[in-house]
XYZ file of C-alpha atoms in Angstrom:
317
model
C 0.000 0.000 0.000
C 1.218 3.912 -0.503
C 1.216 6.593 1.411
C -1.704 8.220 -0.040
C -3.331 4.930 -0.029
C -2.836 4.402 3.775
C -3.591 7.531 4.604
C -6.537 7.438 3.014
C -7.456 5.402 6.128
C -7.441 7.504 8.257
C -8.186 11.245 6.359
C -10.088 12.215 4.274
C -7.736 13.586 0.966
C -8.654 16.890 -0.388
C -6.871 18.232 -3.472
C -5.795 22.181 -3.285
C -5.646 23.256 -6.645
C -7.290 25.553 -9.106
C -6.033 22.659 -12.103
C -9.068 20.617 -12.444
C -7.679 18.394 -15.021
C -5.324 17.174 -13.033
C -8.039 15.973 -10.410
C -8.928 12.504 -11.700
C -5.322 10.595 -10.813
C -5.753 11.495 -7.497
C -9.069 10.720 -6.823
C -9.391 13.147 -4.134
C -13.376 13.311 -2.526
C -13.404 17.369 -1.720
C -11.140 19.925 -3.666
C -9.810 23.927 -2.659
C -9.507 26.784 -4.597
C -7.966 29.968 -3.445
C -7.184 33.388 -5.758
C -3.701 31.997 -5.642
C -4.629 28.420 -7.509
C -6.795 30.309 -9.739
C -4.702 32.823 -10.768
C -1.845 30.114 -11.662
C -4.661 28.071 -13.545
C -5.856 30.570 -15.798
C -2.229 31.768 -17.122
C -1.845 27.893 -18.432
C -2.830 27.534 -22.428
C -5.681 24.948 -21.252
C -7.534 27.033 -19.084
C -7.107 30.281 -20.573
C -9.874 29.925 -22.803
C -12.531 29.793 -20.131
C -11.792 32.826 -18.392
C -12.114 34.431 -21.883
C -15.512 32.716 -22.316
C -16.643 33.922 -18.787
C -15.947 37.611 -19.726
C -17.556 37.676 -22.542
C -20.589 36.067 -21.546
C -20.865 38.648 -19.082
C -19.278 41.798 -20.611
C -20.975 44.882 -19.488
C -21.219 43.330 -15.690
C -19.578 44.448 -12.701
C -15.870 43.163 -12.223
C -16.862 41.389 -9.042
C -19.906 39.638 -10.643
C -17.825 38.347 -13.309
C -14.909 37.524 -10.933
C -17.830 35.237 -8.851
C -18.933 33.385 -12.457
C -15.516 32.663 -12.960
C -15.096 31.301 -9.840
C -18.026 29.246 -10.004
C -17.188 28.523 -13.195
C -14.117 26.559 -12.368
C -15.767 25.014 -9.369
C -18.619 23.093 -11.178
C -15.960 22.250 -13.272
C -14.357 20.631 -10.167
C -17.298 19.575 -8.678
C -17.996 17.126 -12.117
C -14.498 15.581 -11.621
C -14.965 14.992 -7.513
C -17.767 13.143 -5.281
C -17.642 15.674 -2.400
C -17.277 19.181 -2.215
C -15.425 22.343 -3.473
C -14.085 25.664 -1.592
C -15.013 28.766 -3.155
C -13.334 31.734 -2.220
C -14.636 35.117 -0.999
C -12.856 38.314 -2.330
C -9.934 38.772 0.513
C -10.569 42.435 0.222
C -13.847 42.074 2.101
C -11.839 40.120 4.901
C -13.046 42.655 7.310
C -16.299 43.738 6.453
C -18.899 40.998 7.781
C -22.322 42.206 5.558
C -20.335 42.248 2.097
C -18.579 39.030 2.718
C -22.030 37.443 3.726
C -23.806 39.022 0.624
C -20.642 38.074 -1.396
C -21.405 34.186 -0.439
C -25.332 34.204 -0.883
C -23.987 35.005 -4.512
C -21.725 32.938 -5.030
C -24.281 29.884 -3.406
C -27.160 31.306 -5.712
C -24.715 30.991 -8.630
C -23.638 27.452 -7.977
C -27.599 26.501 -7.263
C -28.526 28.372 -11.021
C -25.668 25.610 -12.331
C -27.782 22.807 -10.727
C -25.396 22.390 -7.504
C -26.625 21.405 -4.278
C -25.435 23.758 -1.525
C -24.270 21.151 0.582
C -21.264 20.834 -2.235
C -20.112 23.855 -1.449
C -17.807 25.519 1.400
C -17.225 29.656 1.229
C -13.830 30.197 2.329
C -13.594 33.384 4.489
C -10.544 34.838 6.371
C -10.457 33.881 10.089
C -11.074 37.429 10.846
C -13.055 38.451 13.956
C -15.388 40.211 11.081
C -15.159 36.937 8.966
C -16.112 34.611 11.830
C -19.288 36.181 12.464
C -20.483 36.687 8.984
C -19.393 32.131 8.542
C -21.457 32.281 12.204
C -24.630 33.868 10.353
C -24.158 31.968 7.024
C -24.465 28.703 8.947
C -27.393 29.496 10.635
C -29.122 29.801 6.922
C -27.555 26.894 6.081
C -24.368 28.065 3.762
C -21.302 25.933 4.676
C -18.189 27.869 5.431
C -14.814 27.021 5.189
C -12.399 29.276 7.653
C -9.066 29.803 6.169
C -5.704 31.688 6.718
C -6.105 30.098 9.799
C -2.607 30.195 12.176
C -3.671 30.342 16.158
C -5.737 27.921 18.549
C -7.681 31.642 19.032
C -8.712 31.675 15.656
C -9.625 27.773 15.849
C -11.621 28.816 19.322
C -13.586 30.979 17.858
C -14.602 28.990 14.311
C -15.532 26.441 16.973
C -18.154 28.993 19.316
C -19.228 30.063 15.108
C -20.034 26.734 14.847
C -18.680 26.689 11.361
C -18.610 23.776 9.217
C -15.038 23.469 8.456
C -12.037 25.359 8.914
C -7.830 25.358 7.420
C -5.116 25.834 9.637
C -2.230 26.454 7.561
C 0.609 24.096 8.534
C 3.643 24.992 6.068
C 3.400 28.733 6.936
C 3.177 28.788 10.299
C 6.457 26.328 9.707
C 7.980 28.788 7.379
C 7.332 31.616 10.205
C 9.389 29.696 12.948
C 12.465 28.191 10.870
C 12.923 32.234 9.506
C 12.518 33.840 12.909
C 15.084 31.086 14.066
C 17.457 31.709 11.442
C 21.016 29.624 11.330
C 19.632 28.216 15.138
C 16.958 26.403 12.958
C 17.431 22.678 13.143
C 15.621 20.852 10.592
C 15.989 17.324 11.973
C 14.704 18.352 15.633
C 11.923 20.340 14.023
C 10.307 18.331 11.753
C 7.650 15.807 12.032
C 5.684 15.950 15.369
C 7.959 18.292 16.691
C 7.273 20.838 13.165
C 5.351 24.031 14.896
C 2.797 24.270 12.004
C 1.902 20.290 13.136
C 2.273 20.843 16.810
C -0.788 23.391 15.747
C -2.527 21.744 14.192
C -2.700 18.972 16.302
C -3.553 20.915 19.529
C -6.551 22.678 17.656
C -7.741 18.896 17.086
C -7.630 17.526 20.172
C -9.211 20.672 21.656
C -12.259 20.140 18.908
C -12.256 16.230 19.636
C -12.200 17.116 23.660
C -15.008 18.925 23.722
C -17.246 17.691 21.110
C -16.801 20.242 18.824
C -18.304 19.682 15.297
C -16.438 22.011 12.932
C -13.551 19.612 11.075
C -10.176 20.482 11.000
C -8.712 20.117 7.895
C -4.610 20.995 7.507
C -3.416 22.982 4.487
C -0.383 24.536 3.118
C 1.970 21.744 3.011
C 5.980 22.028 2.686
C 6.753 18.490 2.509
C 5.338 14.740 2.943
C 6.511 14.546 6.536
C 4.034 16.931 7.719
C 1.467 15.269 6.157
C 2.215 12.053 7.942
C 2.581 13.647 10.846
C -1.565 14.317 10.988
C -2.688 11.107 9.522
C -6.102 11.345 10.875
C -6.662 14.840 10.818
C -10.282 14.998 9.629
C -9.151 16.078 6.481
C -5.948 17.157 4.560
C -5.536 19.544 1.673
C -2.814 18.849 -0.252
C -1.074 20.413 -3.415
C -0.953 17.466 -6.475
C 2.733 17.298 -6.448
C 2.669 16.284 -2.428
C -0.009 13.701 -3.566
C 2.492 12.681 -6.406
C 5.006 12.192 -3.763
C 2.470 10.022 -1.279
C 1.259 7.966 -3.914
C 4.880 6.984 -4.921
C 6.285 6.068 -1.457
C 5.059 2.582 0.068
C 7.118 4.210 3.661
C 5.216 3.114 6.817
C 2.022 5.612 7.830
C 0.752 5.279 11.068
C -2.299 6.740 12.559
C -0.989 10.001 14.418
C -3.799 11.577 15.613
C -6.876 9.872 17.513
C -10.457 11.250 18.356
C -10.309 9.260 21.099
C -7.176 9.578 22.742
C -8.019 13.394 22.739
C -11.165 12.550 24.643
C -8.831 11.459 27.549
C -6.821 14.347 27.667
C -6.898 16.924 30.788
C -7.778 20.075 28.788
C -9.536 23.308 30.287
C -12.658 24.818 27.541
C -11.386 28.058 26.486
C -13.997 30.843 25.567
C -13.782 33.734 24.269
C -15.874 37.402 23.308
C -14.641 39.555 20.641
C -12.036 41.942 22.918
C -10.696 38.425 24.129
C -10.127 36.930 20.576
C -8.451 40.088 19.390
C -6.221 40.154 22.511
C -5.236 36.618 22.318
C -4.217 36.984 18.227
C -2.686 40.423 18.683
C 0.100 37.861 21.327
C 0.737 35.276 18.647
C 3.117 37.233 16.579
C 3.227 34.643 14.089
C -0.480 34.338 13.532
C -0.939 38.223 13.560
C 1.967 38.540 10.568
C 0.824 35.406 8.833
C -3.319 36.515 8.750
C -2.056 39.978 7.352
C 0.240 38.734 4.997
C -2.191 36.173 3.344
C -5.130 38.585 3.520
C -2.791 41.126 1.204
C -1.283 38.166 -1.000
C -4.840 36.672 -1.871
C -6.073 40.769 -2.073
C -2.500 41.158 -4.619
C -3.781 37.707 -6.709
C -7.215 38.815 -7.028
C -6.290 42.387 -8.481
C -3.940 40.098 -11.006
C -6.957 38.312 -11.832
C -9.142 41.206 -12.078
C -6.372 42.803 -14.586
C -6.488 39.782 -16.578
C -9.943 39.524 -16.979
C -9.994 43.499 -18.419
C -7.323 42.776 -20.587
C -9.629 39.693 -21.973
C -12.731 42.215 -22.182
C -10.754 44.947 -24.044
């Protein structure tokens, strides 16, 4: 058996990528999409042509609107090469403003539903703002599925939880790539990786915390560096991961072992944690690493959605 193959035993395996031909090898059951993935997929030759479709169906409609078909546009396209479900991203721009981000994902669910989709195939993704939290909190309660992403601290993790939110992505290979810079030449690979790698260590505290309590929302890793940290959550409700780190899985038959257990987190001694809104933003504002890390992918995925946007003129004009 293969990695991906035994960890498929334990996880569910979620492909992160915009490239929705390359979806059937890995038979994957849920895919994500981010402004990132998109942006890459629609400056390759095979995907080019249905961005240019998009605009032009819609030419003479707001930027945004057509920006949303797109988006939708790609994810049915996912959504006829997968069983489960796809993660549709809200513009990052609206990352603290809770009223446009939730009328931003009624569109983008009424646009899925006009292509026949069932709602319950889609997650919103939404930055794990304080202002994002609340608008996934009210979306649940009318039954849109959210997905909580750029997600770094157990605070942010806390609070998805209290949202009751369906889903959210704590992003392992950044929080990583935080901690071996800020350690610079002290970094030691070896001693750092696997269970001991600070993006896994995160990871799998925010589980056990969910699986403690009782907590509903699934964890789902993301943002992968390497295989090891993948291992390293083998039964993590779910794990995102790029195609050429499912490449990699698929072609090792190394030994996977369950590493994280519902159960044994059941018998942990853990205190609940709570918190209000002047509480969460305290508690983020002391993780250095989440506070740079939420900023910094809030302006990237803002930076790859004004590329996109720039595109899509250019294809208009």
């Amino acid at each position: 058996m293969n990695q991906l193959d035994a960890l498929r035993q334990y996880t569910t395996v979620v492909a992160d990528t915009g490239d929705f031909h390359q979806l059937a090898q890995f038979q994957p059951r849920d895919a994500t999409t981010n402004p990132s993935l998109i942006l890459k997929a629609v400056q390759k030759p095979e995907y080019a042509p249905l961005m240019r479709a998009t605009v032009a169906q819609y030419k003479g409609r707001s930027l945004d609107e057509v920006m949303d078909r797109m988006l939708v546009r790609f994810g049915c396209e996912i959504l006829n090469t997968i069983p489960g479900r796809v993660s549709t991203e809200v513009d990052a721009r609206l990352s603290f403003n809770t009223s446009a981000t939730v009328a931003r994902a009624e569109r983008l669910i009424e646009l899925y539903q006009a292509e026949g989709m069932h709602i319950d195939r889609v997650l919103i993704k939404i930055a794990s703002t304080w202002e994002g939290i609340e608008a996934a909190r009210q979306l649940e309660l009318r039954g849109i599925h959210t997905n909580l992403t750029l997600l770094f601290s157990f605070s942010q993790a806390v609070a998805c939880g209290q949202a009751k939110v369906q889903l959210i992505s704590p992003f392992v290979g950044r929080i990583y790539d935080w901690y071996k810079k800020q350690a610079g030449a002290q970094w030691d690979e070896a001693a750092m990786a696997g269970a001991n790698d600070p993006g896994v260590c995160s990871v799998r505290a925010i589980y056990e915390h969910y699986k403690h309590f009782g907590i509903a929302t699934e964890v789902m890793g993301a943002s992968f560096r390497n295989t090891g940290q993948i291992v390293a959550l083998a039964g993590c409700d779910l794990l995102t991961i790029a195609p050429e780190l499912l490449a990699q899985l698929g072609a090792s038959d190394a030994p996977l072992a369950r590493a994280l257990d519902p159960e044994a987190a059941r018998t942990l001694a853990l205190d609940p944690v709570h918190y209000d809104e002047a509480g969460f933003r305290l508690a983020l504002n002391e993780d250095a690493m989440a506070t740079e890390k939420l900023a910094e992918g809030i302006r990237a995925f803002a930076a790859d959605t004004r590329k996109l946007e720039a595109l899509m003129q250019q294809a208009a004009d």
